[in-house]
mmCIF file of N, CA and C in Angstrom:
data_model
loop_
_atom_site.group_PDB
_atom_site.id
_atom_site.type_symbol
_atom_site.label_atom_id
_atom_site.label_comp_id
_atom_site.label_asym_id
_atom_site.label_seq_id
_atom_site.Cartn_x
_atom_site.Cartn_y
_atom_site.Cartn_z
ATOM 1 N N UNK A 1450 177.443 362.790 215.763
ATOM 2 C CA UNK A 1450 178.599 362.522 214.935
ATOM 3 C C UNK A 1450 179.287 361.250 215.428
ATOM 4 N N UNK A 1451 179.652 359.988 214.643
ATOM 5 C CA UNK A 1451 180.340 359.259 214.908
ATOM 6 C C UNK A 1451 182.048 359.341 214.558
ATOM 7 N N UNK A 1452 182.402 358.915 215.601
ATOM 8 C CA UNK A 1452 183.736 358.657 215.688
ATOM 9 C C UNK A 1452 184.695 357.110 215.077
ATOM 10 N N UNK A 1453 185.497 357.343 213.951
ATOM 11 C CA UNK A 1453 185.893 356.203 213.482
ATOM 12 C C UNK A 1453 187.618 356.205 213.669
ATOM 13 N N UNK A 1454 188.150 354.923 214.653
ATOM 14 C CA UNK A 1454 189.487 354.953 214.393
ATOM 15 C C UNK A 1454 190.195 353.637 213.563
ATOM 16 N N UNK A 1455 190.724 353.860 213.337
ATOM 17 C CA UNK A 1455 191.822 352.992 211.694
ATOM 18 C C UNK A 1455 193.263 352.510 212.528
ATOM 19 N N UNK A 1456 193.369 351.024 212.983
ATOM 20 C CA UNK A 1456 194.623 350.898 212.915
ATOM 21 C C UNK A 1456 195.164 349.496 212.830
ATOM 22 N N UNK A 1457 196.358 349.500 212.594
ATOM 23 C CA UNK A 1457 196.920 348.361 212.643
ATOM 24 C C UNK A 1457 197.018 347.701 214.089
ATOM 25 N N UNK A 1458 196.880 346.477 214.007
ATOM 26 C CA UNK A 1458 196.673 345.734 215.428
ATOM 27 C C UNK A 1458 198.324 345.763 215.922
ATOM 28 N N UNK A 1459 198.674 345.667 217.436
ATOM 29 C CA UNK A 1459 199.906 345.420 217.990
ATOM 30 C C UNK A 1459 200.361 344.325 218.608
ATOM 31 N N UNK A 1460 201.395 344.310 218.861
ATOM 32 C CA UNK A 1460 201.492 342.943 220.367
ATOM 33 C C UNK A 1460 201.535 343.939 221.754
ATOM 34 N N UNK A 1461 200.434 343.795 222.296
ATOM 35 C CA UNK A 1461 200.657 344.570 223.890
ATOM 36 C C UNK A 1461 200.970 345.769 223.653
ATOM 37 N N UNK A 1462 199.795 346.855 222.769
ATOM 38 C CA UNK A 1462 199.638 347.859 222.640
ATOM 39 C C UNK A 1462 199.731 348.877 224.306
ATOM 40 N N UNK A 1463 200.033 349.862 223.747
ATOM 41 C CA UNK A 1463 200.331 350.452 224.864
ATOM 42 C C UNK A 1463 199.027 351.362 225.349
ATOM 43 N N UNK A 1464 198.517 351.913 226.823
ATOM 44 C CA UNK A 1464 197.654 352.517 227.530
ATOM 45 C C UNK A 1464 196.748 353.556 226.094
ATOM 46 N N UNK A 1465 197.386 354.434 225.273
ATOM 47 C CA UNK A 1465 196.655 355.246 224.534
ATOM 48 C C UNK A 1465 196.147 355.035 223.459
ATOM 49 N N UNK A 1466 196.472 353.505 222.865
ATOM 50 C CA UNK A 1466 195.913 352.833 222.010
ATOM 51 C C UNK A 1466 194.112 352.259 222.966
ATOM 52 N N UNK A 1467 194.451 352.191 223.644
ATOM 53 C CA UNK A 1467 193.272 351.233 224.690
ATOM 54 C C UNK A 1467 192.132 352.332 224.493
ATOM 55 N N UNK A 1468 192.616 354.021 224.839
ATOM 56 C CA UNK A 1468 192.109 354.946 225.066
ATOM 57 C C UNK A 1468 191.387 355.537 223.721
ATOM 58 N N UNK A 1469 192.375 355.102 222.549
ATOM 59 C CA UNK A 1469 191.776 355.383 221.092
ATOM 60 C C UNK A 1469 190.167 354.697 221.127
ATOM 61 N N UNK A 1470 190.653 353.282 221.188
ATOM 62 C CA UNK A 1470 189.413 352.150 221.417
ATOM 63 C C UNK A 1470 188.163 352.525 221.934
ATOM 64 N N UNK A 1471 188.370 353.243 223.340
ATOM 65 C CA UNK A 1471 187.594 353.468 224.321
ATOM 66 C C UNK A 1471 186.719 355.163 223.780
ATOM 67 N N UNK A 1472 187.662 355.523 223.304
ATOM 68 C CA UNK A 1472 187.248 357.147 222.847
ATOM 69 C C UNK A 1472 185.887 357.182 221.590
ATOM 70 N N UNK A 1473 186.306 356.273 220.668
ATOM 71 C CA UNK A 1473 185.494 355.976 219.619
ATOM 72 C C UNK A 1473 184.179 355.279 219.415
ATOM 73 N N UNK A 1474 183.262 355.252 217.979
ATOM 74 C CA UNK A 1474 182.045 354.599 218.486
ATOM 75 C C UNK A 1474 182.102 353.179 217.590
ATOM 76 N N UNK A 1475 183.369 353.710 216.557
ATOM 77 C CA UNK A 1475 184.211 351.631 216.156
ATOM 78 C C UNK A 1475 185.238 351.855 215.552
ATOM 79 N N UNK A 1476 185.622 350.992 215.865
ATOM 80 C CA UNK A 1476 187.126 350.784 215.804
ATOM 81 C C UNK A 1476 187.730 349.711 214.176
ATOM 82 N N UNK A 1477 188.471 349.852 213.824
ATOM 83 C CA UNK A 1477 188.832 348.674 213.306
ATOM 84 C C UNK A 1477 190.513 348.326 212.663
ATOM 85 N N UNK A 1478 190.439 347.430 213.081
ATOM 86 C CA UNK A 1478 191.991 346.722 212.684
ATOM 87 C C UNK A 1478 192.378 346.866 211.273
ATOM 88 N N UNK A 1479 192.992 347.715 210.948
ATOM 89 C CA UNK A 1479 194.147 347.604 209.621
ATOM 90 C C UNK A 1479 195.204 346.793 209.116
ATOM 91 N N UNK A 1480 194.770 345.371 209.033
ATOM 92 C CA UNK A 1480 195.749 344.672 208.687
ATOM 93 C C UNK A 1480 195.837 343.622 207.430
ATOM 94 N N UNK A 1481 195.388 344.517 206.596
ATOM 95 C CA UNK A 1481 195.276 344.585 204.960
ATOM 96 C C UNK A 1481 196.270 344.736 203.928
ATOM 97 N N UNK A 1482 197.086 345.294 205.556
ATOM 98 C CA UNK A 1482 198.432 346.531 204.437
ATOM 99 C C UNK A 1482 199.965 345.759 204.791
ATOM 100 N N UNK A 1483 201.053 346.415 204.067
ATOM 101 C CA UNK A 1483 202.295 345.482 204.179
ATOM 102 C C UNK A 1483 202.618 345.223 205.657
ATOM 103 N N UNK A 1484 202.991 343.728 205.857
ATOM 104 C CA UNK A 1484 203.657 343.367 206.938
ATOM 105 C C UNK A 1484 205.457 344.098 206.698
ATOM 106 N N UNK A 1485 205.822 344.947 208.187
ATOM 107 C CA UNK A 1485 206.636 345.441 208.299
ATOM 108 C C UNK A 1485 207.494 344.379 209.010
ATOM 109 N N UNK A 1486 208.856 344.281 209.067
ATOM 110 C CA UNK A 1486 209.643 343.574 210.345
ATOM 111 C C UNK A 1486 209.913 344.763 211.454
ATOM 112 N N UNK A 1487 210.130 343.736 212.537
ATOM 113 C CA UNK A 1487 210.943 344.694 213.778
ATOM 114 C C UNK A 1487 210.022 346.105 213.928
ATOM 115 N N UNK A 1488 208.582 345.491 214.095
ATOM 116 C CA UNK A 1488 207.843 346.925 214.469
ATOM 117 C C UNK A 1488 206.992 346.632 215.909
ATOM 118 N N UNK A 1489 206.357 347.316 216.437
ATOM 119 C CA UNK A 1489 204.929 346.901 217.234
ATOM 120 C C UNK A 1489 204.079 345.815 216.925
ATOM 121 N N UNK A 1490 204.042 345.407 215.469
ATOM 122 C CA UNK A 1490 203.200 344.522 215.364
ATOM 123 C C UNK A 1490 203.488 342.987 215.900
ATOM 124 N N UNK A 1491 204.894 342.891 215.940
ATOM 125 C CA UNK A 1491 205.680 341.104 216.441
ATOM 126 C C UNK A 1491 206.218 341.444 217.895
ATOM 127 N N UNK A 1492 206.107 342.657 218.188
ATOM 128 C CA UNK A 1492 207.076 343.053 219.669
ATOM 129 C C UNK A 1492 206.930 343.720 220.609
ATOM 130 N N UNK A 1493 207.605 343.914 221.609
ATOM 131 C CA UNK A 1493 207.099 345.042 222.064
ATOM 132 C C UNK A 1493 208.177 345.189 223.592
ATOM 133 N N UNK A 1494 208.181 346.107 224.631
ATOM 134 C CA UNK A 1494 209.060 345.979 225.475
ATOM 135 C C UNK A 1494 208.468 345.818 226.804
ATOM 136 N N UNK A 1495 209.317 345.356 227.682
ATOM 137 C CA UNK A 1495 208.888 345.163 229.367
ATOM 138 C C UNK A 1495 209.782 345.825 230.269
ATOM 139 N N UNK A 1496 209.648 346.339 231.087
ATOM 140 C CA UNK A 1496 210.220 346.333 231.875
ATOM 141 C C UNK A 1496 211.082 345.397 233.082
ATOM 142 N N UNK A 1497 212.385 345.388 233.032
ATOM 143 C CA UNK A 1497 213.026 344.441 234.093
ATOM 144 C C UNK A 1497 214.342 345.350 234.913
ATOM 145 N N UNK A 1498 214.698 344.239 235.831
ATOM 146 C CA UNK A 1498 215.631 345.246 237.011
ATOM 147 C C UNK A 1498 216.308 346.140 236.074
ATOM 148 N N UNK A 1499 217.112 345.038 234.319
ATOM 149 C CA UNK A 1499 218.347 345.671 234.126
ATOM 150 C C UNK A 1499 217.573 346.788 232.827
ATOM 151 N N UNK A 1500 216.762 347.275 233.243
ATOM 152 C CA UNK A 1500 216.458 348.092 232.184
ATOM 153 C C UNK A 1500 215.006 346.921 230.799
ATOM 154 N N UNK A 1501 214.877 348.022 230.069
ATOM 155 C CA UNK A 1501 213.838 347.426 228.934
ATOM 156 C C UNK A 1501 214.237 346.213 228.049
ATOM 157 N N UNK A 1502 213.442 345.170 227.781
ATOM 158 C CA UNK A 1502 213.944 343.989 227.227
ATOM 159 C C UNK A 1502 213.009 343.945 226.672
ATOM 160 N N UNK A 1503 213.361 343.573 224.931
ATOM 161 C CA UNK A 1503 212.382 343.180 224.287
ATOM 162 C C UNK A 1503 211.518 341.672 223.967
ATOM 163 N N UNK A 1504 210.586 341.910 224.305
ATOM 164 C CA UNK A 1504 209.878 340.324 223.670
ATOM 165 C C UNK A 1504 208.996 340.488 222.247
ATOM 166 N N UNK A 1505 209.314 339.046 221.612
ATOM 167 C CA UNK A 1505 209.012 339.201 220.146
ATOM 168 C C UNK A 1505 207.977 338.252 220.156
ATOM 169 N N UNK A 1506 207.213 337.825 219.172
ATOM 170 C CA UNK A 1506 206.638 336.753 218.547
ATOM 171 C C UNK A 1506 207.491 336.311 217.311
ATOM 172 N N UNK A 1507 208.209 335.244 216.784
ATOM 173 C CA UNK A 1507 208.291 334.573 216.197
ATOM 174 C C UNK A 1507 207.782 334.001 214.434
ATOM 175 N N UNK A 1508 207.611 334.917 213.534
ATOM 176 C CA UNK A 1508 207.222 334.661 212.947
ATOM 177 C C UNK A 1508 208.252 334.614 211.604
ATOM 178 N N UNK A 1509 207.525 334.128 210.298
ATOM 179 C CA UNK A 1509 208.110 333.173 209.088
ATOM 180 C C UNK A 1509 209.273 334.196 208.598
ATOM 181 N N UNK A 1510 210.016 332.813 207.847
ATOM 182 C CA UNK A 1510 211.327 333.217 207.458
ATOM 183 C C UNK A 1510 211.432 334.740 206.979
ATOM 184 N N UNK A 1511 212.891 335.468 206.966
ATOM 185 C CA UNK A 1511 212.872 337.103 206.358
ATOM 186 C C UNK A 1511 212.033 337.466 204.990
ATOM 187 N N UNK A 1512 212.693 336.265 204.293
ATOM 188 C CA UNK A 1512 212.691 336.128 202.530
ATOM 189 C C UNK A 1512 210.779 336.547 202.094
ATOM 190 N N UNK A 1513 209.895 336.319 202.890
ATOM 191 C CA UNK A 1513 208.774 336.334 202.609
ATOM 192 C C UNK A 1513 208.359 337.289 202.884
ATOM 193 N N UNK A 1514 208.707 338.857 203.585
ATOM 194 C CA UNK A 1514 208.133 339.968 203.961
ATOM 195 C C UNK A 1514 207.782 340.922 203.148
ATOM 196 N N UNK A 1515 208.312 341.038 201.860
ATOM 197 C CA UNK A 1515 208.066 341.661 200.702
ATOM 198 C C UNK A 1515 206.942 342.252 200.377
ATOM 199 N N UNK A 1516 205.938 341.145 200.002
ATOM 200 C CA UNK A 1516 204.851 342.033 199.668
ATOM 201 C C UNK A 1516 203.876 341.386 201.042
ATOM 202 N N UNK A 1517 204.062 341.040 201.951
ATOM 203 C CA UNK A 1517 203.220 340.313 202.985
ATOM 204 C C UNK A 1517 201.955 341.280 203.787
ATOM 205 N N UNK A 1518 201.176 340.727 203.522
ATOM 206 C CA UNK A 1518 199.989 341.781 204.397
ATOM 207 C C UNK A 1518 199.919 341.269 205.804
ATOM 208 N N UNK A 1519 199.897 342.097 206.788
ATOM 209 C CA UNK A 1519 200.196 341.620 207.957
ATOM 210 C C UNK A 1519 198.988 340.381 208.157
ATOM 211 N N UNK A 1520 197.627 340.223 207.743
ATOM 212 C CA UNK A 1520 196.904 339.457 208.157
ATOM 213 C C UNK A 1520 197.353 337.806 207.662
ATOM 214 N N UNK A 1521 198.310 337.847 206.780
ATOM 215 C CA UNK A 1521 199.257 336.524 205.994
ATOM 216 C C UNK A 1521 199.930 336.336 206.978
ATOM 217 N N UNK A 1522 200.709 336.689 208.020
ATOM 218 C CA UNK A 1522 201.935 336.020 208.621
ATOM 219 C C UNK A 1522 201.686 335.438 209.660
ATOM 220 N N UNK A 1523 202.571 334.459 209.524
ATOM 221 C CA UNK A 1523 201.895 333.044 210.499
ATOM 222 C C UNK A 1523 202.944 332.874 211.523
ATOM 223 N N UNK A 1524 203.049 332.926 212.474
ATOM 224 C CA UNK A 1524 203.575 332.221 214.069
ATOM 225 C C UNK A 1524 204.357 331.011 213.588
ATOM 226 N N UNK A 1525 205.832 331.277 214.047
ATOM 227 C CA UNK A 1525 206.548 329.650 213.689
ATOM 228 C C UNK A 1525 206.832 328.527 214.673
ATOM 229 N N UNK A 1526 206.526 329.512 215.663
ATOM 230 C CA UNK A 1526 207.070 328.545 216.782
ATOM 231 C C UNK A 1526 206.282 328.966 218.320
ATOM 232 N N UNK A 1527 205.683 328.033 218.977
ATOM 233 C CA UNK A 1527 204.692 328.523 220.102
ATOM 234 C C UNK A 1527 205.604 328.255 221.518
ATOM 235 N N UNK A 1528 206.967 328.243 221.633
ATOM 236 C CA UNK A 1528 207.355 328.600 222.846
ATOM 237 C C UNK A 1528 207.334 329.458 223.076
ATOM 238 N N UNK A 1529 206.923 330.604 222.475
ATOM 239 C CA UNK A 1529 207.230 332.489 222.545
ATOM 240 C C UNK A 1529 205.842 332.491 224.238
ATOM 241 N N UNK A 1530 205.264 331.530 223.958
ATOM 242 C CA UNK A 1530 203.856 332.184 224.430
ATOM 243 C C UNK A 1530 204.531 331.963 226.316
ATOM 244 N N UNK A 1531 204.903 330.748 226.314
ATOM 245 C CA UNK A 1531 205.501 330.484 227.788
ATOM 246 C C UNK A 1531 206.615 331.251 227.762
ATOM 247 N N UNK A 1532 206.985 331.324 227.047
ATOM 248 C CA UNK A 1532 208.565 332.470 227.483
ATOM 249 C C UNK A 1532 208.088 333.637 228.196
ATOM 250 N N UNK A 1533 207.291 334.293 226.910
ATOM 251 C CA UNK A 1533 206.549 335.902 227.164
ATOM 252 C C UNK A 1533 205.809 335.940 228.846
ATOM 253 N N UNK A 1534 205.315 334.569 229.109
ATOM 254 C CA UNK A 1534 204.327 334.626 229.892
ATOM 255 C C UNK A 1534 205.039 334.602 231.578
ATOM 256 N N UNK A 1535 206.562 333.671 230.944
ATOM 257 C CA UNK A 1535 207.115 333.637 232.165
ATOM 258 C C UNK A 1535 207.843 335.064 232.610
ATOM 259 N N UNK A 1536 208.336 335.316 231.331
ATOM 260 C CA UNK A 1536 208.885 336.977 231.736
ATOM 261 C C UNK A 1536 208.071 337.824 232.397
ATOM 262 N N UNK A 1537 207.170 337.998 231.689
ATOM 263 C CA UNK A 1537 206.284 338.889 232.745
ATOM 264 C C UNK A 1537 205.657 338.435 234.278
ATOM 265 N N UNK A 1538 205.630 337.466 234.602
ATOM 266 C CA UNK A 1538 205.350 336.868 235.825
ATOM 267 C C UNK A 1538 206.591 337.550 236.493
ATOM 268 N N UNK A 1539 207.921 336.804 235.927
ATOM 269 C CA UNK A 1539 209.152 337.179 236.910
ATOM 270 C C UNK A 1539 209.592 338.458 237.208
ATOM 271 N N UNK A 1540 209.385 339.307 236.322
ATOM 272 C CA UNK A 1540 209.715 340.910 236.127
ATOM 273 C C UNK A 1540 208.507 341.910 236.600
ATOM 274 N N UNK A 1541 207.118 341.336 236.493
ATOM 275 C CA UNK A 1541 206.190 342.228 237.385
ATOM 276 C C UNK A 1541 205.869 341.368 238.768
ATOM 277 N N UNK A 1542 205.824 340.262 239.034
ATOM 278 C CA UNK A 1542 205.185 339.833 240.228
ATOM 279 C C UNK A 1542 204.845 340.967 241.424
ATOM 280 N N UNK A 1543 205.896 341.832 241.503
ATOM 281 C CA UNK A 1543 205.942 342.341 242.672
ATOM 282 C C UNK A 1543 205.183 343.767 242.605
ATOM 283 N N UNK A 1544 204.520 343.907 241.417
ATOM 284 C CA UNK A 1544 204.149 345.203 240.824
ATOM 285 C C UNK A 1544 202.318 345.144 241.425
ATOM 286 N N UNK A 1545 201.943 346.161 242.009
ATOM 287 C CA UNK A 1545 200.740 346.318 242.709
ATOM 288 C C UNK A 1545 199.635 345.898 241.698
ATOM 289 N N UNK A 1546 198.829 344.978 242.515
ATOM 290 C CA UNK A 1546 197.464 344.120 241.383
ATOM 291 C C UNK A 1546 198.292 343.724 240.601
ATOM 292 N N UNK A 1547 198.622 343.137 240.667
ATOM 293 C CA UNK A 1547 199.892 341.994 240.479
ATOM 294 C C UNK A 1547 198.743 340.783 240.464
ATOM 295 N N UNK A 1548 198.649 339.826 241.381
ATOM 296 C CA UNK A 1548 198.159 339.130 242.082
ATOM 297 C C UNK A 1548 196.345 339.224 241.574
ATOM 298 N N UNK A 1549 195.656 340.470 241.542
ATOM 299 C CA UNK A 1549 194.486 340.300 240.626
ATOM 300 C C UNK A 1549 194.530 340.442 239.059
ATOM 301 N N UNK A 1550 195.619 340.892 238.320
ATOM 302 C CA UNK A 1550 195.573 340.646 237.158
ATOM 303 C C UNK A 1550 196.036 339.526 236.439
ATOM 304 N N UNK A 1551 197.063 339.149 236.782
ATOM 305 C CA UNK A 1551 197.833 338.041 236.599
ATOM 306 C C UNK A 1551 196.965 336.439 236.073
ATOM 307 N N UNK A 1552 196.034 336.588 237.077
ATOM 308 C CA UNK A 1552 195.014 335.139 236.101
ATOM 309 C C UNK A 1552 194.846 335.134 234.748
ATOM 310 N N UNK A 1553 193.651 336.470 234.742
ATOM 311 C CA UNK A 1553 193.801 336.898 233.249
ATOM 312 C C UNK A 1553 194.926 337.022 232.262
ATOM 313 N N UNK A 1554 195.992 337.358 232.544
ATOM 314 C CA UNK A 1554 197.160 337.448 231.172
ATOM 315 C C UNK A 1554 197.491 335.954 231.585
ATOM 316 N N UNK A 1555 197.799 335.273 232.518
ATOM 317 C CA UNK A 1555 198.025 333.551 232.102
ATOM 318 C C UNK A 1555 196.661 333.095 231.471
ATOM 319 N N UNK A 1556 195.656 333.135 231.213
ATOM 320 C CA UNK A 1556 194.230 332.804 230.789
ATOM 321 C C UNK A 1556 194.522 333.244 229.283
ATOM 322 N N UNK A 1557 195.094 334.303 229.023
ATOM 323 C CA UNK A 1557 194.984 335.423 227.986
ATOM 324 C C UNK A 1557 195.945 334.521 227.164
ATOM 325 N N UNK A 1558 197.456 334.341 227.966
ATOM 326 C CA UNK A 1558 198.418 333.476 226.642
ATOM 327 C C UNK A 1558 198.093 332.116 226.956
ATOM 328 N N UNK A 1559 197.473 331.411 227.715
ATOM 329 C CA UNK A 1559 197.321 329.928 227.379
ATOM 330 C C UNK A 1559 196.291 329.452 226.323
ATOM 331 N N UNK A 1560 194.822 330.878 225.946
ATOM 332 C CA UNK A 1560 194.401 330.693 224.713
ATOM 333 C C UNK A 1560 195.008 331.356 223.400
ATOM 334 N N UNK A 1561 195.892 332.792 223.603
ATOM 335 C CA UNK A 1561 196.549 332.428 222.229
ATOM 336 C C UNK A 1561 197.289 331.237 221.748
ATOM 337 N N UNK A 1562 197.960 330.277 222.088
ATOM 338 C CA UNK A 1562 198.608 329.287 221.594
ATOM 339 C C UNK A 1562 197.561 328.514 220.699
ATOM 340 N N UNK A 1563 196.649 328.059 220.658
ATOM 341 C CA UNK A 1563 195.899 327.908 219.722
ATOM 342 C C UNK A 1563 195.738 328.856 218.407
ATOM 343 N N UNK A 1564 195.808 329.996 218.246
ATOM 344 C CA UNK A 1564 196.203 331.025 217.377
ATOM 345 C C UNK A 1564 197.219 330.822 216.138
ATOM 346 N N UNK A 1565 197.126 330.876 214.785
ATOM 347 C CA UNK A 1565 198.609 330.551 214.155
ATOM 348 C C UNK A 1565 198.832 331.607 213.165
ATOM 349 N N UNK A 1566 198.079 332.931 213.343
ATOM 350 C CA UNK A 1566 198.581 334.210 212.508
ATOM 351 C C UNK A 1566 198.519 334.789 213.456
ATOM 352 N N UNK A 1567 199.958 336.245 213.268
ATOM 353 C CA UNK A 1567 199.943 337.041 214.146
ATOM 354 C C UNK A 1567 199.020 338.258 213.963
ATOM 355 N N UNK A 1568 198.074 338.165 213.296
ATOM 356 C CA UNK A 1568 196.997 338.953 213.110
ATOM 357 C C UNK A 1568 195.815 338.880 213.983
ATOM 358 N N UNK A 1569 195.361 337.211 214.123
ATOM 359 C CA UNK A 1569 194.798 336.706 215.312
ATOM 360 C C UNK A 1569 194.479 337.101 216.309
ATOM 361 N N UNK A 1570 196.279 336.984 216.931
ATOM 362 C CA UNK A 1570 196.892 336.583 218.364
ATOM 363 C C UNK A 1570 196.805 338.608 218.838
ATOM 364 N N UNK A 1571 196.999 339.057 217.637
ATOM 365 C CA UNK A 1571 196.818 340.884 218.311
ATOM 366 C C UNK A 1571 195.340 341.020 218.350
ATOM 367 N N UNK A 1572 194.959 341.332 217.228
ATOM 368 C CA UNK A 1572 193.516 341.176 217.576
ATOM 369 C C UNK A 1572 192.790 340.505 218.805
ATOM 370 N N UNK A 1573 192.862 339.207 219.164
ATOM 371 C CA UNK A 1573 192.446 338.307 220.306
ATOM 372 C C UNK A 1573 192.814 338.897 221.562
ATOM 373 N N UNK A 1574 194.389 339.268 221.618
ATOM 374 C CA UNK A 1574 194.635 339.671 223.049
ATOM 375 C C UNK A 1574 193.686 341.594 222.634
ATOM 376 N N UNK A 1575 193.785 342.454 222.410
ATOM 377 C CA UNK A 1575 193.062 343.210 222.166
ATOM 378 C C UNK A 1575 191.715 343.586 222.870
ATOM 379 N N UNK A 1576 191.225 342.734 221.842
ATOM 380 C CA UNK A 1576 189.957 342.507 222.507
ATOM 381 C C UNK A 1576 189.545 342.036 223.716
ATOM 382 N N UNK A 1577 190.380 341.012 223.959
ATOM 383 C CA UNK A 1577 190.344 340.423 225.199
ATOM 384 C C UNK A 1577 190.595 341.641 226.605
ATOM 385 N N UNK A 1578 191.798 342.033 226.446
ATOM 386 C CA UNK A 1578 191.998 343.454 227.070
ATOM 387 C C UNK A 1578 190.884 344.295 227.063
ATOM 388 N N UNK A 1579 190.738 344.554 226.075
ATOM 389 C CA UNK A 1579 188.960 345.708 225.930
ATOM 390 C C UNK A 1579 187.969 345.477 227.007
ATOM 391 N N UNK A 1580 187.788 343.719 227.062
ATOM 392 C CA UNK A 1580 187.059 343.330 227.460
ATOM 393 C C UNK A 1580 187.428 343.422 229.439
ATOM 394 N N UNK A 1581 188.461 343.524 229.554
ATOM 395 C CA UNK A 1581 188.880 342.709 230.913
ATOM 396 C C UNK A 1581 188.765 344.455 231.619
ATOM 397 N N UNK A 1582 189.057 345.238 230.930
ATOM 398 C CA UNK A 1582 188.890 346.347 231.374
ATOM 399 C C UNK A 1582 187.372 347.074 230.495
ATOM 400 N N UNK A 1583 186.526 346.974 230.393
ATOM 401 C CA UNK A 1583 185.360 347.292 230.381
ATOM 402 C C UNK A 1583 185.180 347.771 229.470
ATOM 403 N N UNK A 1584 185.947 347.993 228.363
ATOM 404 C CA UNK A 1584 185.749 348.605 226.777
ATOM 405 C C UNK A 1584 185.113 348.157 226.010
ATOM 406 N N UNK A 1585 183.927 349.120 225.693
ATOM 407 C CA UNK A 1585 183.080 348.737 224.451
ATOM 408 C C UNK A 1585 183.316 348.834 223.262
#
């Protein structure tokens, strides 16, 4: 019996999404369907001293979300990628394998910036993740 999971891609999906991935025999990205605002798909949270802070991606004006399929929406602005990248440096550094993971997620956002839908940039890091941790 094969196993099929259905979902919409995230920004920096969390551990049981990875596990969906890993559980199944394919996977595939749902992003056919309406682009939502202010969900998982542009955001997501970190941890810092003063409690959870959110980081976003950046994407096109409100007025266009209407009928938008998430695989349409495009990235407006690529400082998000050094922001995101510096936050997490400053707020985990000190967090164990720290120091061996850390190449990879600077490796990870210095090639999304080339990326200009946020359909892409989830998908890409995704996979990339899949990959860095051994998911087929």
């Amino acid at each position: 019996m094969n196993f099929v999971a259905v979902s919409q891609s995230n920004y920096l999906p969390w551990k049981g999404y990875f596990d969906i991935i890993q559980n199944c025999d394919s996977f595939l990205f749902l992003d056919d369907v309406q682009f939502t605002r202010r969900d998982w798909r542009t955001r997501n949270q970190i941890k810092t001293p003063n409690g959870l802070k959110w980081i976003s991606i950046p994407v096109q004006s409100k007025g266009k979300y209407a009928h938008q399929r998430i695989s349409e929406v495009e990235v407006t602005d690529f400082k998000w990628v050094d922001q995101h990248l510096n936050q997490l440096k400053e707020n985990y550094r000190k967090a164990s394998n720290f120091k061996e993971v850390y190449p990879f997620i600077e490796t990870l956002f210095k090639e999304m910036k080339s990326l200009h839908s946020l359909s892409q940039i989830n998908q890409f890091s995704i996979q990339s993740i899949c990959d860095f941790l051994s998911i087929k």
